[in-house]
Amino acid sequence: MKTIFIMVKCDLGKAYDVAAEAVENVEHVSEVYSISGKYDLMMKCYLSDEQDIGHFVNEQIQTLPGIKDTFTMITFKAFN
Amino acid sequence: MKTIFIMVKCDLGKAYDVAAEAVENVEHVSEVYSISGKYDLMMKCYLSDEQDIGHFVNEQIQTLPGIKDTFTMITFKAFN
Amino acid sequence: MKTIFIMVKCDLGKAYDVAAEAVENVEHVSEVYSISGKYDLMMKCYLSDEQDIGHFVNEQIQTLPGIKDTFTMITFKAFN
Amino acid sequence: MKTIFIMVKCDLGKAYDVAAEAVENVEHVSEVYSISGKYDLMMKCYLSDEQDIGHFVNEQIQTLPGIKDTFTMITFKAFN
Amino acid sequence: MKTIFIMVKCDLGKAYDVAAEAVENVEHVSEVYSISGKYDLMMKCYLSDEQDIGHFVNEQIQTLPGIKDTFTMITFKAFN
Amino acid sequence: MKTIFIMVKCDLGKAYDVAAEAVENVEHVSEVYSISGKYDLMMKCYLSDEQDIGHFVNEQIQTLPGIKDTFTMITFKAFN
Amino acid sequence: MKTIFIMVKCDLGKAYDVAAEAVENVEHVSEVYSISGKYDLMMKCYLSDEQDIGHFVNEQIQTLPGIKDTFTMITFKAFN
Amino acid sequence: MKTIFIMVKCDLGKAYDVAAEAVENVEHVSEVYSISGKYDLMMKCYLSDEQDIGHFVNEQIQTLPGIKDTFTMITFKAFN
Amino acid sequence: MKTIFIMVKCDLGKAYDVAAEAVENVEHVSEVYSISGKYDLMMKCYLSDEQDIGHFVNEQIQTLPGIKDTFTMITFKAFN
Amino acid sequence: MKTIFIMVKCDLGKAYDVAAEAVENVEHVSEVYSISGKYDLMMKCYLSDEQDIGHFVNEQIQTLPGIKDTFTMITFKAFN
């Protein structure tokens, strides 16, 4: 299992539609936060070890209506 | 009660219309300043503790006509 | 009367000392907020119309112990 | 309860010491991830509603040995 | 009397039209320079003490045809 | 005659000493402004057509005590 | 033989089409990676010593459908 | 005689057309290089001492078809 | 097997020592390139699927003498 | 033969010493310009086709006393 974070900039006024859509309909999206700063949302996703992260971001996230830009951060290890 | 600042970039020549509209018609916007630098306006808003900041920025501010981009800063504590 | 905002980056772990010192001992500093993002503090100051903003930032703020960098925003008009 | 993310840049070679120290000894730090990009770590923290985020970042995180810089993101709402 | 500088990015090939228009027809614009770097023009303006800088930039400058972006710098004191 | 602008970042609390020193003792510096934003000062200098701008910035400005960084803008034409 | 890396930003959701197209149909593209961060793809290309890198990037890469921006890095020496 | 460098960003796939056009048809353009990094071209131009650099960049370069953005660097002295 | 790229900024004049050291003595570093732009080196590393990328960057790369900063890019899929 | 440009940031007040030293004592440096903007110097160098650019920048340029940072641009083709 691997954890990734995707910061998302949305069309003006569309962030909450994007968030609801992602959490409801996109498998592997576990939590979506609306956040401070220049991005609107941060999505936390769990992918299985064989899954291709780039394919997931490209096909499942970037194609959601209302998204303008994405920035992907990969985590390597969780300390908890 | 919590205080947030939203820096706003407007369509060229629209900053004062946006400012007037926000102060008159958007609840929780307490003051709007026109400012130096690359943004046109800084909005100071007071939200109740239960209110969702992201929802407010997304639905009440980003949907005002004449806004191009927003940057949200959250305050944690006021010393005064 | 004019209102300015000064965003302040502090030495690590010193932001609350700087904030307390500024609010208590620096005249014209009306509120100090700790904030999200890359700066630690935002200071709101009221200066009289004859006061020199640059002199104030340079002599009263930048000389506080624990400050690393400042960014000054001037407001032109308050809508409220 | 509120959730914040703190991105952390560490002294070279110190990121895993910082991560271990934060998870073990700093209350409210729930997970620490080592991440891709220009920061070394992302810390996810849960604070109670009355807790002051700025005080926590300033006193509990920025004072950990081996930290060089922090960037704080506040979440407003979790969709999950 | 107060002095402000406005750096201006113009539509490609329009900088000299903008400059001529600003100097001829916009009161308070005292000098316009074409400059090196990423902006095309720097405008120096003198406003009376009661004039609202933001209103001037928004209504008099940003509405000139051929302007794409502006960045405003306020001066506090002139040493000369 | 040619006009150049030099934006100057000073050591904390030293901007007004630098400004006074530059105006008094550096030939060709005609005006120095303290300014909003991330730089502390903007210097306007008039050089004769044969003078070497780089030599002037390097030898006359960057060597003033209290200066940390400079950014030079050249003007090509003055409309006035 | 010389090795270059081209970082590529694609239209939303088009990165994998671009990658497949580049690897299959563009000679000299040896590997394409989908990557973390703000770019979508990194392409590694081998060109012969007489080949013009700029011509290759301009004619072979930037003309692929679905590409929005490119950033080219040249390698000088391979240690391996 | 003075030497200036203009870095140029072109429409995708148009850099070599712009380069050829500039070298052939724009007087004062002495060399055009395709370059690594985020810009596509660097143009080296020699202007006579009385020529207005801003006018040249604005009228002769920015109006070439296929140009998206320019960044101008002025040289002060050549050591050679 | 997974592939990562690490861009490295070195102390002035130390890039080739760092490169030689990394290729010779650090397991998993397969190629090191000196590159154009603001970084000095790009390292390509192959790690086994169970290896922790963050631990590797932190313990094996950032501790090499002569390194000043690192930026890590993770690849998800190789098209070739 | 290949042409490269190196933009150089120097210690305050040292740019002209660096320029003179580079032109006099470093083979392959053909011209050095002092320039506007945030860098102090631009060096134009001609290297033979077999020469390693990274080695040259690292050993011959970055080791000159008074240099703080370098940014290297490679040219691919000269139109002239």
PDB file of N, CA, C and O in Angstrom, chain B residues 25-80:
ATOM      1  N   ASN B  25     -22.584  42.945   0.342  1.00  0.00           N
ATOM      2  CA  ASN B  25     -23.487  41.803   0.175  1.00  0.00           C
ATOM      3  C   ASN B  25     -22.994  40.477   0.726  1.00  0.00           C
ATOM      4  O   ASN B  25     -23.750  39.510   0.748  1.00  0.00           O
ATOM      5  N   VAL B  26     -21.735  40.409   1.128  1.00  0.00           N
ATOM      6  CA  VAL B  26     -21.252  39.130   1.635  1.00  0.00           C
ATOM      7  C   VAL B  26     -21.123  39.200   3.158  1.00  0.00           C
ATOM      8  O   VAL B  26     -20.287  39.917   3.683  1.00  0.00           O
ATOM      9  N   GLU B  27     -21.973  38.455   3.823  1.00  0.00           N
ATOM     10  CA  GLU B  27     -21.908  38.395   5.277  1.00  0.00           C
ATOM     11  C   GLU B  27     -20.527  37.870   5.690  1.00  0.00           C
ATOM     12  O   GLU B  27     -19.934  37.093   4.975  1.00  0.00           O
ATOM     13  N   HIS B  28     -20.030  38.280   6.843  1.00  0.00           N
ATOM     14  CA  HIS B  28     -18.758  37.827   7.416  1.00  0.00           C
ATOM     15  C   HIS B  28     -17.556  38.575   6.861  1.00  0.00           C
ATOM     16  O   HIS B  28     -16.471  38.479   7.434  1.00  0.00           O
ATOM     17  N   VAL B  29     -17.717  39.286   5.745  1.00  0.00           N
ATOM     18  CA  VAL B  29     -16.624  40.138   5.273  1.00  0.00           C
ATOM     19  C   VAL B  29     -16.679  41.414   6.102  1.00  0.00           C
ATOM     20  O   VAL B  29     -17.629  42.180   5.993  1.00  0.00           O
ATOM     21  N   SER B  30     -15.643  41.650   6.925  1.00  0.00           N
ATOM     22  CA  SER B  30     -15.732  42.822   7.799  1.00  0.00           C
ATOM     23  C   SER B  30     -15.035  44.042   7.206  1.00  0.00           C
ATOM     24  O   SER B  30     -15.494  45.154   7.343  1.00  0.00           O
ATOM     25  N   GLU B  31     -13.898  43.820   6.559  1.00  0.00           N
ATOM     26  CA  GLU B  31     -13.194  44.942   5.927  1.00  0.00           C
ATOM     27  C   GLU B  31     -12.553  44.463   4.641  1.00  0.00           C
ATOM     28  O   GLU B  31     -12.107  43.333   4.550  1.00  0.00           O
ATOM     29  N   VAL B  32     -12.496  45.370   3.655  1.00  0.00           N
ATOM     30  CA  VAL B  32     -11.767  45.071   2.422  1.00  0.00           C
ATOM     31  C   VAL B  32     -10.803  46.224   2.179  1.00  0.00           C
ATOM     32  O   VAL B  32     -11.198  47.386   2.241  1.00  0.00           O
ATOM     33  N   TYR B  33      -9.539  45.916   1.940  1.00  0.00           N
ATOM     34  CA  TYR B  33      -8.542  46.943   1.657  1.00  0.00           C
ATOM     35  C   TYR B  33      -8.043  46.784   0.234  1.00  0.00           C
ATOM     36  O   TYR B  33      -7.792  45.657  -0.214  1.00  0.00           O
ATOM     37  N   SER B  34      -7.857  47.878  -0.470  1.00  0.00           N
ATOM     38  CA  SER B  34      -7.053  47.796  -1.695  1.00  0.00           C
ATOM     39  C   SER B  34      -5.599  47.906  -1.248  1.00  0.00           C
ATOM     40  O   SER B  34      -5.284  48.639  -0.316  1.00  0.00           O
ATOM     41  N   ILE B  35      -4.703  47.137  -1.879  1.00  0.00           N
ATOM     42  CA  ILE B  35      -3.341  47.029  -1.365  1.00  0.00           C
ATOM     43  C   ILE B  35      -2.281  47.164  -2.455  1.00  0.00           C
ATOM     44  O   ILE B  35      -2.548  46.995  -3.639  1.00  0.00           O
ATOM     45  N   SER B  36      -1.050  47.424  -2.023  1.00  0.00           N
ATOM     46  CA  SER B  36       0.116  47.464  -2.908  1.00  0.00           C
ATOM     47  C   SER B  36       0.519  46.041  -3.275  1.00  0.00           C
ATOM     48  O   SER B  36       0.092  45.085  -2.642  1.00  0.00           O
ATOM     49  N   GLY B  37       1.364  45.906  -4.313  1.00  0.00           N
ATOM     50  CA  GLY B  37       1.910  44.601  -4.676  1.00  0.00           C
ATOM     51  C   GLY B  37       1.173  43.955  -5.826  1.00  0.00           C
ATOM     52  O   GLY B  37       0.633  44.641  -6.687  1.00  0.00           O
ATOM     53  N   LYS B  38       1.164  42.615  -5.885  1.00  0.00           N
ATOM     54  CA  LYS B  38       0.587  41.944  -7.051  1.00  0.00           C
ATOM     55  C   LYS B  38      -0.888  41.595  -6.898  1.00  0.00           C
ATOM     56  O   LYS B  38      -1.564  41.337  -7.878  1.00  0.00           O
ATOM     57  N   TYR B  39      -1.401  41.567  -5.669  1.00  0.00           N
ATOM     58  CA  TYR B  39      -2.838  41.380  -5.482  1.00  0.00           C
ATOM     59  C   TYR B  39      -3.519  42.754  -5.436  1.00  0.00           C
ATOM     60  O   TYR B  39      -2.893  43.765  -5.151  1.00  0.00           O
ATOM     61  N   ASP B  40      -4.824  42.785  -5.703  1.00  0.00           N
ATOM     62  CA  ASP B  40      -5.552  44.052  -5.688  1.00  0.00           C
ATOM     63  C   ASP B  40      -6.205  44.328  -4.340  1.00  0.00           C
ATOM     64  O   ASP B  40      -6.276  45.472  -3.907  1.00  0.00           O
ATOM     65  N   LEU B  41      -6.712  43.290  -3.692  1.00  0.00           N
ATOM     66  CA  LEU B  41      -7.506  43.477  -2.483  1.00  0.00           C
ATOM     67  C   LEU B  41      -7.092  42.502  -1.386  1.00  0.00           C
ATOM     68  O   LEU B  41      -6.633  41.403  -1.672  1.00  0.00           O
ATOM     69  N   MET B  42      -7.259  42.928  -0.144  1.00  0.00           N
ATOM     70  CA  MET B  42      -7.160  42.018   0.994  1.00  0.00           C
ATOM     71  C   MET B  42      -8.470  42.121   1.765  1.00  0.00           C
ATOM     72  O   MET B  42      -8.885  43.197   2.172  1.00  0.00           O
ATOM     73  N   MET B  43      -9.114  40.967   1.951  1.00  0.00           N
ATOM     74  CA  MET B  43     -10.386  40.911   2.677  1.00  0.00           C
ATOM     75  C   MET B  43     -10.172  40.280   4.037  1.00  0.00           C
ATOM     76  O   MET B  43      -9.525  39.234   4.145  1.00  0.00           O
ATOM     77  N   LYS B  44     -10.715  40.931   5.049  1.00  0.00           N
ATOM     78  CA  LYS B  44     -10.654  40.370   6.409  1.00  0.00           C
ATOM     79  C   LYS B  44     -12.047  39.887   6.768  1.00  0.00           C
ATOM     80  O   LYS B  44     -13.010  40.647   6.670  1.00  0.00           O
ATOM     81  N   CYS B  45     -12.141  38.630   7.157  1.00  0.00           N
ATOM     82  CA  CYS B  45     -13.455  38.049   7.419  1.00  0.00           C
ATOM     83  C   CYS B  45     -13.477  37.404   8.798  1.00  0.00           C
ATOM     84  O   CYS B  45     -12.497  36.807   9.227  1.00  0.00           O
ATOM     85  N   TYR B  46     -14.589  37.551   9.481  1.00  0.00           N
ATOM     86  CA  TYR B  46     -14.792  36.875  10.766  1.00  0.00           C
ATOM     87  C   TYR B  46     -15.811  35.770  10.576  1.00  0.00           C
ATOM     88  O   TYR B  46     -16.936  36.035  10.125  1.00  0.00           O
ATOM     89  N   LEU B  47     -15.435  34.563  10.914  1.00  0.00           N
ATOM     90  CA  LEU B  47     -16.358  33.434  10.803  1.00  0.00           C
ATOM     91  C   LEU B  47     -16.581  32.852  12.191  1.00  0.00           C
ATOM     92  O   LEU B  47     -15.687  32.883  13.036  1.00  0.00           O
ATOM     93  N   SER B  48     -17.763  32.321  12.396  1.00  0.00           N
ATOM     94  CA  SER B  48     -18.012  31.660  13.677  1.00  0.00           C
ATOM     95  C   SER B  48     -17.223  30.361  13.720  1.00  0.00           C
ATOM     96  O   SER B  48     -16.790  29.852  12.683  1.00  0.00           O
ATOM     97  N   ASP B  49     -17.034  29.838  14.913  1.00  0.00           N
ATOM     98  CA  ASP B  49     -16.172  28.664  15.050  1.00  0.00           C
ATOM     99  C   ASP B  49     -16.691  27.440  14.302  1.00  0.00           C
ATOM    100  O   ASP B  49     -15.902  26.579  13.898  1.00  0.00           O
ATOM    101  N   GLU B  50     -17.998  27.348  14.107  1.00  0.00           N
ATOM    102  CA  GLU B  50     -18.518  26.164  13.419  1.00  0.00           C
ATOM    103  C   GLU B  50     -18.483  26.321  11.903  1.00  0.00           C
ATOM    104  O   GLU B  50     -18.728  25.375  11.160  1.00  0.00           O
ATOM    105  N   GLN B  51     -18.260  27.543  11.433  1.00  0.00           N
ATOM    106  CA  GLN B  51     -18.341  27.744   9.986  1.00  0.00           C
ATOM    107  C   GLN B  51     -17.162  27.112   9.273  1.00  0.00           C
ATOM    108  O   GLN B  51     -16.039  27.107   9.776  1.00  0.00           O
ATOM    109  N   ASP B  52     -17.418  26.607   8.051  1.00  0.00           N
ATOM    110  CA  ASP B  52     -16.381  25.977   7.246  1.00  0.00           C
ATOM    111  C   ASP B  52     -15.727  27.052   6.364  1.00  0.00           C
ATOM    112  O   ASP B  52     -16.364  27.603   5.459  1.00  0.00           O
ATOM    113  N   ILE B  53     -14.454  27.321   6.620  1.00  0.00           N
ATOM    114  CA  ILE B  53     -13.739  28.377   5.890  1.00  0.00           C
ATOM    115  C   ILE B  53     -13.707  28.094   4.388  1.00  0.00           C
ATOM    116  O   ILE B  53     -13.943  28.972   3.567  1.00  0.00           O
ATOM    117  N   GLY B  54     -13.378  26.857   4.030  1.00  0.00           N
ATOM    118  CA  GLY B  54     -13.270  26.508   2.618  1.00  0.00           C
ATOM    119  C   GLY B  54     -14.579  26.716   1.873  1.00  0.00           C
ATOM    120  O   GLY B  54     -14.605  27.221   0.745  1.00  0.00           O
ATOM    121  N   HIS B  55     -15.659  26.334   2.502  1.00  0.00           N
ATOM    122  CA  HIS B  55     -16.978  26.517   1.905  1.00  0.00           C
ATOM    123  C   HIS B  55     -17.263  28.001   1.693  1.00  0.00           C
ATOM    124  O   HIS B  55     -17.768  28.421   0.636  1.00  0.00           O
ATOM    125  N   PHE B  56     -16.907  28.809   2.685  1.00  0.00           N
ATOM    126  CA  PHE B  56     -17.117  30.252   2.597  1.00  0.00           C
ATOM    127  C   PHE B  56     -16.312  30.862   1.431  1.00  0.00           C
ATOM    128  O   PHE B  56     -16.852  31.610   0.613  1.00  0.00           O
ATOM    129  N   VAL B  57     -15.025  30.533   1.348  1.00  0.00           N
ATOM    130  CA  VAL B  57     -14.175  31.077   0.279  1.00  0.00           C
ATOM    131  C   VAL B  57     -14.697  30.623  -1.077  1.00  0.00           C
ATOM    132  O   VAL B  57     -14.788  31.407  -2.025  1.00  0.00           O
ATOM    133  N   ASN B  58     -15.020  29.374  -1.174  1.00  0.00           N
ATOM    134  CA  ASN B  58     -15.448  28.777  -2.435  1.00  0.00           C
ATOM    135  C   ASN B  58     -16.814  29.307  -2.912  1.00  0.00           C
ATOM    136  O   ASN B  58     -16.965  29.709  -4.072  1.00  0.00           O
ATOM    137  N   GLU B  59     -17.774  29.371  -2.013  1.00  0.00           N
ATOM    138  CA  GLU B  59     -19.154  29.708  -2.414  1.00  0.00           C
ATOM    139  C   GLU B  59     -19.438  31.214  -2.342  1.00  0.00           C
ATOM    140  O   GLU B  59     -20.222  31.743  -3.119  1.00  0.00           O
ATOM    141  N   GLN B  60     -18.843  31.896  -1.357  1.00  0.00           N
ATOM    142  CA  GLN B  60     -19.221  33.298  -1.147  1.00  0.00           C
ATOM    143  C   GLN B  60     -18.257  34.278  -1.810  1.00  0.00           C
ATOM    144  O   GLN B  60     -18.651  35.354  -2.229  1.00  0.00           O
ATOM    145  N   ILE B  61     -16.966  33.912  -1.864  1.00  0.00           N
ATOM    146  CA  ILE B  61     -15.978  34.854  -2.392  1.00  0.00           C
ATOM    147  C   ILE B  61     -15.635  34.543  -3.850  1.00  0.00           C
ATOM    148  O   ILE B  61     -15.732  35.415  -4.717  1.00  0.00           O
ATOM    149  N   GLN B  62     -15.251  33.310  -4.130  1.00  0.00           N
ATOM    150  CA  GLN B  62     -14.786  32.999  -5.497  1.00  0.00           C
ATOM    151  C   GLN B  62     -15.875  33.157  -6.544  1.00  0.00           C
ATOM    152  O   GLN B  62     -15.582  33.239  -7.738  1.00  0.00           O
ATOM    153  N   THR B  63     -17.122  33.221  -6.131  1.00  0.00           N
ATOM    154  CA  THR B  63     -18.210  33.357  -7.093  1.00  0.00           C
ATOM    155  C   THR B  63     -18.581  34.817  -7.373  1.00  0.00           C
ATOM    156  O   THR B  63     -19.446  35.076  -8.208  1.00  0.00           O
ATOM    157  N   LEU B  64     -17.934  35.759  -6.689  1.00  0.00           N
ATOM    158  CA  LEU B  64     -18.203  37.176  -6.988  1.00  0.00           C
ATOM    159  C   LEU B  64     -17.716  37.498  -8.396  1.00  0.00           C
ATOM    160  O   LEU B  64     -16.603  37.132  -8.764  1.00  0.00           O
ATOM    161  N   PRO B  65     -18.510  38.227  -9.188  1.00  0.00           N
ATOM    162  CA  PRO B  65     -18.049  38.561 -10.553  1.00  0.00           C
ATOM    163  C   PRO B  65     -16.842  39.504 -10.492  1.00  0.00           C
ATOM    164  O   PRO B  65     -16.816  40.432  -9.688  1.00  0.00           O
ATOM    165  N   GLY B  66     -15.816  39.243 -11.345  1.00  0.00           N
ATOM    166  CA  GLY B  66     -14.642  40.103 -11.409  1.00  0.00           C
ATOM    167  C   GLY B  66     -13.444  39.563 -10.650  1.00  0.00           C
ATOM    168  O   GLY B  66     -12.382  40.179 -10.661  1.00  0.00           O
ATOM    169  N   ILE B  67     -13.574  38.402 -10.003  1.00  0.00           N
ATOM    170  CA  ILE B  67     -12.443  37.813  -9.274  1.00  0.00           C
ATOM    171  C   ILE B  67     -11.715  36.828 -10.178  1.00  0.00           C
ATOM    172  O   ILE B  67     -12.329  36.035 -10.883  1.00  0.00           O
ATOM    173  N   LYS B  68     -10.350  36.882 -10.147  1.00  0.00           N
ATOM    174  CA  LYS B  68      -9.540  36.010 -11.001  1.00  0.00           C
ATOM    175  C   LYS B  68      -8.815  34.942 -10.195  1.00  0.00           C
ATOM    176  O   LYS B  68      -8.583  33.841 -10.654  1.00  0.00           O
ATOM    177  N   ASP B  69      -8.382  35.284  -8.973  1.00  0.00           N
ATOM    178  CA  ASP B  69      -7.621  34.328  -8.166  1.00  0.00           C
ATOM    179  C   ASP B  69      -7.706  34.732  -6.700  1.00  0.00           C
ATOM    180  O   ASP B  69      -7.851  35.908  -6.371  1.00  0.00           O
ATOM    181  N   THR B  70      -7.599  33.727  -5.806  1.00  0.00           N
ATOM    182  CA  THR B  70      -7.600  34.023  -4.366  1.00  0.00           C
ATOM    183  C   THR B  70      -6.477  33.273  -3.674  1.00  0.00           C
ATOM    184  O   THR B  70      -6.050  32.212  -4.129  1.00  0.00           O
ATOM    185  N   PHE B  71      -5.996  33.847  -2.574  1.00  0.00           N
ATOM    186  CA  PHE B  71      -4.984  33.207  -1.726  1.00  0.00           C
ATOM    187  C   PHE B  71      -5.433  33.398  -0.287  1.00  0.00           C
ATOM    188  O   PHE B  71      -5.592  34.524   0.177  1.00  0.00           O
ATOM    189  N   THR B  72      -5.636  32.296   0.429  1.00  0.00           N
ATOM    190  CA  THR B  72      -6.249  32.346   1.754  1.00  0.00           C
ATOM    191  C   THR B  72      -5.215  32.180   2.869  1.00  0.00           C
ATOM    192  O   THR B  72      -4.411  31.254   2.825  1.00  0.00           O
ATOM    193  N   MET B  73      -5.229  33.080   3.837  1.00  0.00           N
ATOM    194  CA  MET B  73      -4.375  32.945   5.029  1.00  0.00           C
ATOM    195  C   MET B  73      -5.255  32.838   6.263  1.00  0.00           C
ATOM    196  O   MET B  73      -6.164  33.640   6.454  1.00  0.00           O
ATOM    197  N   ILE B  74      -4.965  31.853   7.089  1.00  0.00           N
ATOM    198  CA  ILE B  74      -5.735  31.619   8.298  1.00  0.00           C
ATOM    199  C   ILE B  74      -4.955  32.201   9.477  1.00  0.00           C
ATOM    200  O   ILE B  74      -3.741  32.018   9.550  1.00  0.00           O
ATOM    201  N   THR B  75      -5.633  32.865  10.379  1.00  0.00           N
ATOM    202  CA  THR B  75      -4.934  33.322  11.595  1.00  0.00           C
ATOM    203  C   THR B  75      -5.266  32.352  12.723  1.00  0.00           C
ATOM    204  O   THR B  75      -6.343  31.770  12.769  1.00  0.00           O
ATOM    205  N   PHE B  76      -4.293  32.198  13.614  1.00  0.00           N
ATOM    206  CA  PHE B  76      -4.463  31.252  14.713  1.00  0.00           C
ATOM    207  C   PHE B  76      -4.731  31.977  16.022  1.00  0.00           C
ATOM    208  O   PHE B  76      -5.463  31.535  16.869  1.00  0.00           O
ATOM    209  N   LYS B  77      -4.076  33.070  16.179  1.00  0.00           N
ATOM    210  CA  LYS B  77      -4.233  33.767  17.444  1.00  0.00           C
ATOM    211  C   LYS B  77      -4.055  35.249  17.187  1.00  0.00           C
ATOM    212  O   LYS B  77      -3.216  35.649  16.381  1.00  0.00           O
ATOM    213  N   ALA B  78      -4.839  36.033  17.840  1.00  0.00           N
ATOM    214  CA  ALA B  78      -4.661  37.483  17.754  1.00  0.00           C
ATOM    215  C   ALA B  78      -4.030  37.970  19.047  1.00  0.00           C
ATOM    216  O   ALA B  78      -4.525  37.677  20.132  1.00  0.00           O
ATOM    217  N   PHE B  79      -2.930  38.651  18.940  1.00  0.00           N
ATOM    218  CA  PHE B  79      -2.321  39.344  20.077  1.00  0.00           C
ATOM    219  C   PHE B  79      -2.788  40.796  19.984  1.00  0.00           C
ATOM    220  O   PHE B  79      -2.524  41.460  18.994  1.00  0.00           O
ATOM    221  N   ASN B  80      -3.480  41.271  20.979  1.00  0.00           N
ATOM    222  CA  ASN B  80      -3.817  42.694  20.920  1.00  0.00           C
ATOM    223  C   ASN B  80      -4.188  43.258  22.284  1.00  0.00           C
ATOM    224  O   ASN B  80      -3.981  42.595  23.291  1.00  0.00           O
TER     225      ASN B  80
END
